[in-house]
mmCIF file with all atom_site columns, C-alpha atoms in Angstrom:
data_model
loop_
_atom_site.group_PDB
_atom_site.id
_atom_site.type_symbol
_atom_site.label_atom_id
_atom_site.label_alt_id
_atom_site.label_comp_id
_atom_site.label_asym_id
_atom_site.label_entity_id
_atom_site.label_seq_id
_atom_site.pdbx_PDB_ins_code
_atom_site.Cartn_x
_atom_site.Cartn_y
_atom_site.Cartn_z
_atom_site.occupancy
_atom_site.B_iso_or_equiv
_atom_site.pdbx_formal_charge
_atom_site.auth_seq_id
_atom_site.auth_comp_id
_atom_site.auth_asym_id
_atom_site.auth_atom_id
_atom_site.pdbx_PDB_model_num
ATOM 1   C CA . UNK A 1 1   ? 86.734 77.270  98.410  1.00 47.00 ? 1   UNK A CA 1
ATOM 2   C CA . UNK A 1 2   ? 85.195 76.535  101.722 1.00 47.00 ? 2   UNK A CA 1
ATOM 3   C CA . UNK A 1 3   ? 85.233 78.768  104.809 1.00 46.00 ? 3   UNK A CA 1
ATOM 4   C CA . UNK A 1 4   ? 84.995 76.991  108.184 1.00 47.00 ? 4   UNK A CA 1
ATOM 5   C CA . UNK A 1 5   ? 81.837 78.786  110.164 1.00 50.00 ? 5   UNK A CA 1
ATOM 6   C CA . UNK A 1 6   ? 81.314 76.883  113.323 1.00 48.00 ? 6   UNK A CA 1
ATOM 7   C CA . UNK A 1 7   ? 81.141 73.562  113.014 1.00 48.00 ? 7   UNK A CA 1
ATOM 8   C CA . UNK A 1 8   ? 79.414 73.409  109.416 1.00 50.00 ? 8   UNK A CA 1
ATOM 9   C CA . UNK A 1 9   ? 80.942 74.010  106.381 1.00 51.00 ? 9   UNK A CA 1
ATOM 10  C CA . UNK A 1 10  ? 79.548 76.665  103.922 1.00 54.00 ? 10  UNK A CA 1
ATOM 11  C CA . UNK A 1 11  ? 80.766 77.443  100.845 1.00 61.00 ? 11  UNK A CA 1
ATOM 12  C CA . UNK A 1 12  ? 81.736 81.060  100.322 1.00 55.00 ? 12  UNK A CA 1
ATOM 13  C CA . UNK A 1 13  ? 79.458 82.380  97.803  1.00 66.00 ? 13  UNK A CA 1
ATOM 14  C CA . UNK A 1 14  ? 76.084 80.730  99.724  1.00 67.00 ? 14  UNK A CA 1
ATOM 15  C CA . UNK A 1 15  ? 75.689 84.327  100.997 1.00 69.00 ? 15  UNK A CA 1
ATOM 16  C CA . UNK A 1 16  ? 75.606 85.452  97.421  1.00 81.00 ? 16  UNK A CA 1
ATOM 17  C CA . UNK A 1 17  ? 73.295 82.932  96.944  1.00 83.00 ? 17  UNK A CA 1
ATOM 18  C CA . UNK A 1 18  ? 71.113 84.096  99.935  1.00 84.00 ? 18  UNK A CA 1
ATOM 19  C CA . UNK A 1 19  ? 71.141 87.833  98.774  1.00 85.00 ? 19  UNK A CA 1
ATOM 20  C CA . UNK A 1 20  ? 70.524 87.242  94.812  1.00 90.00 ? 20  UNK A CA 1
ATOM 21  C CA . UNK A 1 21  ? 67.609 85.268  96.862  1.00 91.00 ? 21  UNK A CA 1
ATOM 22  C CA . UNK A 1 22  ? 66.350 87.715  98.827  1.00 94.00 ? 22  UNK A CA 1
ATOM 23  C CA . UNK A 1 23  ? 66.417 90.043  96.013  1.00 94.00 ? 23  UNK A CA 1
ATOM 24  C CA . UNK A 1 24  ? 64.393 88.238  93.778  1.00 96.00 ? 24  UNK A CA 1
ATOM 25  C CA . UNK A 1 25  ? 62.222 87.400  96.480  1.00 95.00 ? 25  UNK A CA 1
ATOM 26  C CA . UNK A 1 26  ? 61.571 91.570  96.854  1.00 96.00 ? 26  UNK A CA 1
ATOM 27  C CA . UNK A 1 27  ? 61.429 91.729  93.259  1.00 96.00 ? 27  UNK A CA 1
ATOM 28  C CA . UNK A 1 28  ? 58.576 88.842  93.571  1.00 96.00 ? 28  UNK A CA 1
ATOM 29  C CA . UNK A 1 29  ? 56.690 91.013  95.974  1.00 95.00 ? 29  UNK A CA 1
ATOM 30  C CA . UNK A 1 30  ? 57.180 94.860  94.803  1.00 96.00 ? 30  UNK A CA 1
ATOM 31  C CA . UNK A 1 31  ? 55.820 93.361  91.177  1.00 96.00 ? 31  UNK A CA 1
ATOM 32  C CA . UNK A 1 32  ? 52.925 91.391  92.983  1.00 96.00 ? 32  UNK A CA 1
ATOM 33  C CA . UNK A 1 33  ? 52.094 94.621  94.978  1.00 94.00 ? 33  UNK A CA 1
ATOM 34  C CA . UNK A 1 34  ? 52.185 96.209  91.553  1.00 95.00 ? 34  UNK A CA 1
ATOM 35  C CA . UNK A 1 35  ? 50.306 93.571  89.642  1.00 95.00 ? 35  UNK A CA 1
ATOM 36  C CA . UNK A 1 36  ? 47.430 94.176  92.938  1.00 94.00 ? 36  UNK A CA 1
ATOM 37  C CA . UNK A 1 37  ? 47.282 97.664  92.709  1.00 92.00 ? 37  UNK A CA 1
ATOM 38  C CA . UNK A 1 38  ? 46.452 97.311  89.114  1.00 92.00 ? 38  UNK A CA 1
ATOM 39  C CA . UNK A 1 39  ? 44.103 95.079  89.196  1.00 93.00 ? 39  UNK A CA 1
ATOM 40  C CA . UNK A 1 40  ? 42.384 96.525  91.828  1.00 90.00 ? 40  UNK A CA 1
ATOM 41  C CA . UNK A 1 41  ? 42.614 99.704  89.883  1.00 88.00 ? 41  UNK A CA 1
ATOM 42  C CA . UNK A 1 42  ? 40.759 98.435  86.918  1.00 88.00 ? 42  UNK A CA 1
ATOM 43  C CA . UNK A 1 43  ? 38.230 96.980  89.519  1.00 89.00 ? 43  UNK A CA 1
ATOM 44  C CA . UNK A 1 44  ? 36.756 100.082 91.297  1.00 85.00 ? 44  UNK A CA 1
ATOM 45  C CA . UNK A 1 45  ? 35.120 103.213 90.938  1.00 85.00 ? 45  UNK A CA 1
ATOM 46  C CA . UNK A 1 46  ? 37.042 106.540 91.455  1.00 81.00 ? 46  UNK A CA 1
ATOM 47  C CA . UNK A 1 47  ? 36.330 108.287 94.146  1.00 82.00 ? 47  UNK A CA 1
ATOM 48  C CA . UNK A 1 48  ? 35.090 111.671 94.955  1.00 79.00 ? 48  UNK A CA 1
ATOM 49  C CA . UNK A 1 49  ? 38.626 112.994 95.532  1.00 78.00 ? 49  UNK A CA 1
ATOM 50  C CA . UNK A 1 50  ? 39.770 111.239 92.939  1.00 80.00 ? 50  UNK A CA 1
ATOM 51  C CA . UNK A 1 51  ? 37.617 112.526 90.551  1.00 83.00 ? 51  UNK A CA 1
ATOM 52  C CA . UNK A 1 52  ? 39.508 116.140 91.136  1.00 82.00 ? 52  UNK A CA 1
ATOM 53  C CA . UNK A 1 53  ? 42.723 114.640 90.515  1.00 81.00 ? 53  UNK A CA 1
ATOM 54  C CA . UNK A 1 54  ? 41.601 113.383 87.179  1.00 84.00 ? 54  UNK A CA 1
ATOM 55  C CA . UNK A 1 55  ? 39.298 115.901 86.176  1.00 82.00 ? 55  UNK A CA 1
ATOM 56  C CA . UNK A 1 56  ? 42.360 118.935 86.900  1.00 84.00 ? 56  UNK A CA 1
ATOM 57  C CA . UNK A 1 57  ? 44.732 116.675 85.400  1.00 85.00 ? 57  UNK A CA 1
ATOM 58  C CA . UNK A 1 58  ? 42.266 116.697 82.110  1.00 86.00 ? 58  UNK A CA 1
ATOM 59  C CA . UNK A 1 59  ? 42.027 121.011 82.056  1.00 85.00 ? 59  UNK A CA 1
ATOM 60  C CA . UNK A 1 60  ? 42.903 122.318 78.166  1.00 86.00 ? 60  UNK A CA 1
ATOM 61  C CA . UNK A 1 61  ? 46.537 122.842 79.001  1.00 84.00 ? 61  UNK A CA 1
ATOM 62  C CA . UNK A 1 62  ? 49.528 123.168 81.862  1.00 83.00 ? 62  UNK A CA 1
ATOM 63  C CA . UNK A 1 63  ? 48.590 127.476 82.488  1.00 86.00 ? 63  UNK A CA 1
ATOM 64  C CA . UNK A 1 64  ? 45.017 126.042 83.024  1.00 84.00 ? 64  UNK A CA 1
ATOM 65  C CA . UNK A 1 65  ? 46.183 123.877 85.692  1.00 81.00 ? 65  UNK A CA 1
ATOM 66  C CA . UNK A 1 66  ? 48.617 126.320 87.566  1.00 81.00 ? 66  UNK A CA 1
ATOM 67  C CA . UNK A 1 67  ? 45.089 128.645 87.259  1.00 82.00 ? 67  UNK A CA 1
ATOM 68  C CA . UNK A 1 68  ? 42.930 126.145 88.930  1.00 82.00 ? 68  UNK A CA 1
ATOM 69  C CA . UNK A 1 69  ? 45.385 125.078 91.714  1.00 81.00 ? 69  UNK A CA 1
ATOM 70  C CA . UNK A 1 70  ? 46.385 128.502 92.684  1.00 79.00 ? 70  UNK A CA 1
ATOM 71  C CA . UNK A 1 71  ? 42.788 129.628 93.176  1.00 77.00 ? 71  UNK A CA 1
ATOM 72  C CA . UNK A 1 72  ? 42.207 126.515 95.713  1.00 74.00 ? 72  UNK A CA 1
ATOM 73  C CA . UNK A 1 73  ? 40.884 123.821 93.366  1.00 66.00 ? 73  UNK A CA 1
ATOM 74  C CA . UNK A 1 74  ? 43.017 121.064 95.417  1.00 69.00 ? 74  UNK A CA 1
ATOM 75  C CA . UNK A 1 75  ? 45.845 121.097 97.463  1.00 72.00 ? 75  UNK A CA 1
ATOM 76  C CA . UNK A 1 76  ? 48.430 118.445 95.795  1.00 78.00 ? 76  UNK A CA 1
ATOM 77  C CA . UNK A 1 77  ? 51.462 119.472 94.099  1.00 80.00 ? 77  UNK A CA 1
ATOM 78  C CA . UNK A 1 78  ? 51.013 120.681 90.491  1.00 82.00 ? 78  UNK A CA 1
ATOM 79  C CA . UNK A 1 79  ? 53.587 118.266 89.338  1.00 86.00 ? 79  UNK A CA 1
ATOM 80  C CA . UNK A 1 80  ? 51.204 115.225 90.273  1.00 87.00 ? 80  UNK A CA 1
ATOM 81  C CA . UNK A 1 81  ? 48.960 116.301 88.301  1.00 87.00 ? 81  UNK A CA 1
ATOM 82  C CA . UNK A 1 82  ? 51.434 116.664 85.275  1.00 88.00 ? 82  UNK A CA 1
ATOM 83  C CA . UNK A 1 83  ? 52.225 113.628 85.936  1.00 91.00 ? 83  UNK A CA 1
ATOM 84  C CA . UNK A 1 84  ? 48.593 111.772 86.274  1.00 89.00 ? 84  UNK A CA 1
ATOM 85  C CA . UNK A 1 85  ? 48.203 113.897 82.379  1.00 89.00 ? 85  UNK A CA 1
ATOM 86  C CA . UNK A 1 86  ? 51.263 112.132 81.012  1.00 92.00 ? 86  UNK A CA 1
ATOM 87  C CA . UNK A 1 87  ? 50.333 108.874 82.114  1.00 92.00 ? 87  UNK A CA 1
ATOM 88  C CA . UNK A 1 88  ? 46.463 109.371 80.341  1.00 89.00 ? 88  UNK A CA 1
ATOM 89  C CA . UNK A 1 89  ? 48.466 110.878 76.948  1.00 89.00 ? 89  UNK A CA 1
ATOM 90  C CA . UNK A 1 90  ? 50.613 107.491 77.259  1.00 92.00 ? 90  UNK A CA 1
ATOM 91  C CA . UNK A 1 91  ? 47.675 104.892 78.165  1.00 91.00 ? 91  UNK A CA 1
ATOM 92  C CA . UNK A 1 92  ? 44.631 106.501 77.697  1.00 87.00 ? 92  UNK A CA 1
ATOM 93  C CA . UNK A 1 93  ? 42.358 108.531 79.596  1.00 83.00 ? 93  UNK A CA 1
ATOM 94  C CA . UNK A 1 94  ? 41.313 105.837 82.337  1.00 86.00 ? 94  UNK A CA 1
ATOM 95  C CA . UNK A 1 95  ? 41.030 105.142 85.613  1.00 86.00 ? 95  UNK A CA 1
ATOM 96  C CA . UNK A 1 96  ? 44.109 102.749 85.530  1.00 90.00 ? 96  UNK A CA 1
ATOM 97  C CA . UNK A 1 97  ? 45.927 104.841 83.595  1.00 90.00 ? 97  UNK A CA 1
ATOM 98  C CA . UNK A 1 98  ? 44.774 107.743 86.463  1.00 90.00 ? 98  UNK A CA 1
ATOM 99  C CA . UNK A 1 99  ? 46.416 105.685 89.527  1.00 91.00 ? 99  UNK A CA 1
ATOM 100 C CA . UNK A 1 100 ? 49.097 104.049 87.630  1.00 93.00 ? 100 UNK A CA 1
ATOM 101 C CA . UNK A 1 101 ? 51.702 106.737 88.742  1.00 93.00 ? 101 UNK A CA 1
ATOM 102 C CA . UNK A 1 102 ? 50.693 105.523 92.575  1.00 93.00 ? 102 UNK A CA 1
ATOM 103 C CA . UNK A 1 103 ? 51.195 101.867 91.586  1.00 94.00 ? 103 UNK A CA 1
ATOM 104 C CA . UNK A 1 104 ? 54.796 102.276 90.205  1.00 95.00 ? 104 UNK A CA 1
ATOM 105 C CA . UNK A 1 105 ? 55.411 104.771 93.316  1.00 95.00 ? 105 UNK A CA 1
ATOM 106 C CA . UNK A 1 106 ? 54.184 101.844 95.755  1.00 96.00 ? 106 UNK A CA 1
ATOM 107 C CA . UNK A 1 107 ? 56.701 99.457  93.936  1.00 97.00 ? 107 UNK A CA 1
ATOM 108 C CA . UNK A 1 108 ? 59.755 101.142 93.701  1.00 97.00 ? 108 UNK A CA 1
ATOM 109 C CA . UNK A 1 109 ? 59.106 102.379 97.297  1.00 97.00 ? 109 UNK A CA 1
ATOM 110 C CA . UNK A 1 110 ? 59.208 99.087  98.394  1.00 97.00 ? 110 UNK A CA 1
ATOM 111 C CA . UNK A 1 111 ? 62.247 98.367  96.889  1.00 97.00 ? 111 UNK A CA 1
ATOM 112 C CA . UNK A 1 112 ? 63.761 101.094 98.226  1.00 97.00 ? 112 UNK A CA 1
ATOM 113 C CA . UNK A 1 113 ? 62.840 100.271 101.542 1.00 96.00 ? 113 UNK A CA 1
ATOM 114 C CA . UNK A 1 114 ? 63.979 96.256  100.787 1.00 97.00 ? 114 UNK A CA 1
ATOM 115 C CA . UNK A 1 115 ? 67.594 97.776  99.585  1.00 96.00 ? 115 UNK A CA 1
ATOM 116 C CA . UNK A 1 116 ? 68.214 99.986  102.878 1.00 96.00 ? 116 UNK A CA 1
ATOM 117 C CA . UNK A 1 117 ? 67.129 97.593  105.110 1.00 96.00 ? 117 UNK A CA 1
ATOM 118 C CA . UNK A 1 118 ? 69.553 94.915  103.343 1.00 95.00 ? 118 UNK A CA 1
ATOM 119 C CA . UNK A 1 119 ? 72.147 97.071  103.532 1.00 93.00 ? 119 UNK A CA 1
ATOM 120 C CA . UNK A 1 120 ? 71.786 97.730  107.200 1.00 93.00 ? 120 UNK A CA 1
ATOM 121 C CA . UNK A 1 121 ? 71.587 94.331  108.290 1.00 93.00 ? 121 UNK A CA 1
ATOM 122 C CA . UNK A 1 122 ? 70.725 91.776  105.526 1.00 92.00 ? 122 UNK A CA 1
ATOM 123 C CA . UNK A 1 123 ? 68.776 90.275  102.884 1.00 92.00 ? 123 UNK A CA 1
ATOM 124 C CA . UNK A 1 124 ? 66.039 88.771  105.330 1.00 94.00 ? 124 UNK A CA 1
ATOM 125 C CA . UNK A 1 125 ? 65.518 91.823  107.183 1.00 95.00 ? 125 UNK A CA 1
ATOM 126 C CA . UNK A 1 126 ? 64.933 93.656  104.143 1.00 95.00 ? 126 UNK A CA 1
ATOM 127 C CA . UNK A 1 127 ? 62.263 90.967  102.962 1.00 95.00 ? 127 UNK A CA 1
ATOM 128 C CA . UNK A 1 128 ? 60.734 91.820  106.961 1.00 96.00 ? 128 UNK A CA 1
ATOM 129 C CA . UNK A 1 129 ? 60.903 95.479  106.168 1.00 95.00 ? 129 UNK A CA 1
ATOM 130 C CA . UNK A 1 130 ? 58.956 95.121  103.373 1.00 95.00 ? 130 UNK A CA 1
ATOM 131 C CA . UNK A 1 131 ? 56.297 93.067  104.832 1.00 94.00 ? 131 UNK A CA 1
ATOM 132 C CA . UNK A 1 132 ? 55.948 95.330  107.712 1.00 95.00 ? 132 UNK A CA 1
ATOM 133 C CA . UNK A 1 133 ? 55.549 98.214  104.945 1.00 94.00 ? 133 UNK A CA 1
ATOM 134 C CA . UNK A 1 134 ? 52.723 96.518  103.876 1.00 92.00 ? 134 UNK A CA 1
ATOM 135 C CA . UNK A 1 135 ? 50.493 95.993  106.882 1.00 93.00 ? 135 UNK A CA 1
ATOM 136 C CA . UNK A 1 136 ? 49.573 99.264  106.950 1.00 89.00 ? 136 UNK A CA 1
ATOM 137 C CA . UNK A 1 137 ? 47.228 101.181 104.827 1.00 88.00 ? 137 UNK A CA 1
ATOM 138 C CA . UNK A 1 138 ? 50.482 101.559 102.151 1.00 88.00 ? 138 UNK A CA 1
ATOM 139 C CA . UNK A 1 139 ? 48.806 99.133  100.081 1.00 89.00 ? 139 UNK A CA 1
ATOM 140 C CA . UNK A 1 140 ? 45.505 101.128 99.717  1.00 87.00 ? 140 UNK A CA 1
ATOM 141 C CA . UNK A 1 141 ? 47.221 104.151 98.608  1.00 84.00 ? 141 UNK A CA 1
ATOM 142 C CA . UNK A 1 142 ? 48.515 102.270 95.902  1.00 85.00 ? 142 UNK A CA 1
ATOM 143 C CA . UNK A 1 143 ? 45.718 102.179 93.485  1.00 87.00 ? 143 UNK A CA 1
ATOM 144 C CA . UNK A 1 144 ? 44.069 105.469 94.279  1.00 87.00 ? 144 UNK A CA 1
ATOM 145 C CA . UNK A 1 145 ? 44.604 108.544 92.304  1.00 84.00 ? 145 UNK A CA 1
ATOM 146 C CA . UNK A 1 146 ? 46.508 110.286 94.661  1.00 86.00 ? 146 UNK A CA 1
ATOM 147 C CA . UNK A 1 147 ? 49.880 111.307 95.738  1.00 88.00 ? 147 UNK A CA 1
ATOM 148 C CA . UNK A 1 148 ? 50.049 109.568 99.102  1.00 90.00 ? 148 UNK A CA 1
ATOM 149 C CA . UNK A 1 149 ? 52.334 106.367 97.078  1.00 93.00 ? 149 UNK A CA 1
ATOM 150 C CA . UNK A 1 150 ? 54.303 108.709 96.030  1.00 93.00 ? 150 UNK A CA 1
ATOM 151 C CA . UNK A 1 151 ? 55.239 110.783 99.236  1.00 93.00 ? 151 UNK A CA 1
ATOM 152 C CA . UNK A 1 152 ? 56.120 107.046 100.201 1.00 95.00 ? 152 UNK A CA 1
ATOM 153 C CA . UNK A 1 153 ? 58.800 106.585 97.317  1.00 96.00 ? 153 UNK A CA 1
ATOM 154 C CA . UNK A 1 154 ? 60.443 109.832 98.054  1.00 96.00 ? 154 UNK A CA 1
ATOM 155 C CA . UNK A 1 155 ? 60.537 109.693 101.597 1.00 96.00 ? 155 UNK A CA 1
ATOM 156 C CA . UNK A 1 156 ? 62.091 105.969 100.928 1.00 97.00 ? 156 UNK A CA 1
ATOM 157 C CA . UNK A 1 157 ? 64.060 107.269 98.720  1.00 97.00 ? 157 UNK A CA 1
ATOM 158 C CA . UNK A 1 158 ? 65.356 110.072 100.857 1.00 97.00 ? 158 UNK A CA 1
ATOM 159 C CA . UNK A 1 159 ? 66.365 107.371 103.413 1.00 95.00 ? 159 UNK A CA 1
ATOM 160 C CA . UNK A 1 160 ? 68.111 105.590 100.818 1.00 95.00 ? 160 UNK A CA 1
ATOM 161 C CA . UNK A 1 161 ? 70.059 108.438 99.867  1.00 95.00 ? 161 UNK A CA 1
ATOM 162 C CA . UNK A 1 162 ? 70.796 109.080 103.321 1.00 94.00 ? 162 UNK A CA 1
ATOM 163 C CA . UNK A 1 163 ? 72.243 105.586 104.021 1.00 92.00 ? 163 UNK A CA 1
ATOM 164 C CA . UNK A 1 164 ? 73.433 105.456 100.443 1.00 87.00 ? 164 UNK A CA 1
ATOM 165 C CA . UNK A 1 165 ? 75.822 108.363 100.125 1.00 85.00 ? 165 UNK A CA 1
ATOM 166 C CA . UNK A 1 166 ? 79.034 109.003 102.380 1.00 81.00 ? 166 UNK A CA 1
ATOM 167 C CA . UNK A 1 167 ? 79.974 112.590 103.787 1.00 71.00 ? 167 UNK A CA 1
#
């Protein structure tokens, strides 16, 4: 079926055409972000803040680490750090495996951002949401061992619940 739009004619599913487009297209760039952040990851030394992440995420057990944070030995939430030691018992104790929970927190916060934005307005937009999300330092906190990528995916998702859910 075609719908008359102006003086072109456009078939009626070209906009489902566009979106499944622009979809894949923020699919394209939350993985590349990803596949970055990894590699990048695998590339560098930790850092000295780092190193307190891992090295509190690597205490005997889960008491030892509620010990160590509530007597000041960082300021993150425990349940990072739970996290960063499931990731090391799944991959191994590594540096990757250490800012791999930032990585996946950078990509699905991106997406989250791409999905509100489409919904707002459309499938371009979103695309131009993302790439504004990404001149900023967003992509740097995506391979290092801290929580800052993953403040990002909650607040985005926040905002997508926000939009997302009616009264």
């Amino acid at each position: 079926e075609v719908v008359q739009t102006g003086s072109s004619s456009e078939p009626k599913h070209a906009g489902n055409r566009r979106l499944a487009g622009s979809v894949i297209a923020a699919a394209v760039l939350a993985a590349f972000y990803f596949a970055t952040s990894i590699y990048i990851s695998s590339q560098r030394l930790l850092w000295f803040d780092e190193l307190f992440t891992i090295h509190i995420a690597r205490l005997p057990d889960i008491k030892t680490i509620w010990i160590a944070l509530g007597h000041g030995a960082d300021s993150l939430p425990p349940t990072y750090y739970m996290l960063v030691r499931w990731f090391g018992d799944l991959f191994g104790n590594s540096e990757v495996a250490a800012r791999l929970p930032s990585a996946l927190g950078l990509a699905v916060g991106l997406l989250l951002i791409f999905d509100c934005a489409r919904r707002l307005t459309d499938g371009l937009h979103g695309l131009i949401a993302v790439s504004v999300a990404t001149c900023s330092f967003l992509p740097y906190y995506g391979y290092e061992a801290r929580s800052y990528a993953l403040y990002f995916m909650l607040a985005a998702l926040a905002l997508w619940v926000w939009l997302c859910t009616r009264d």
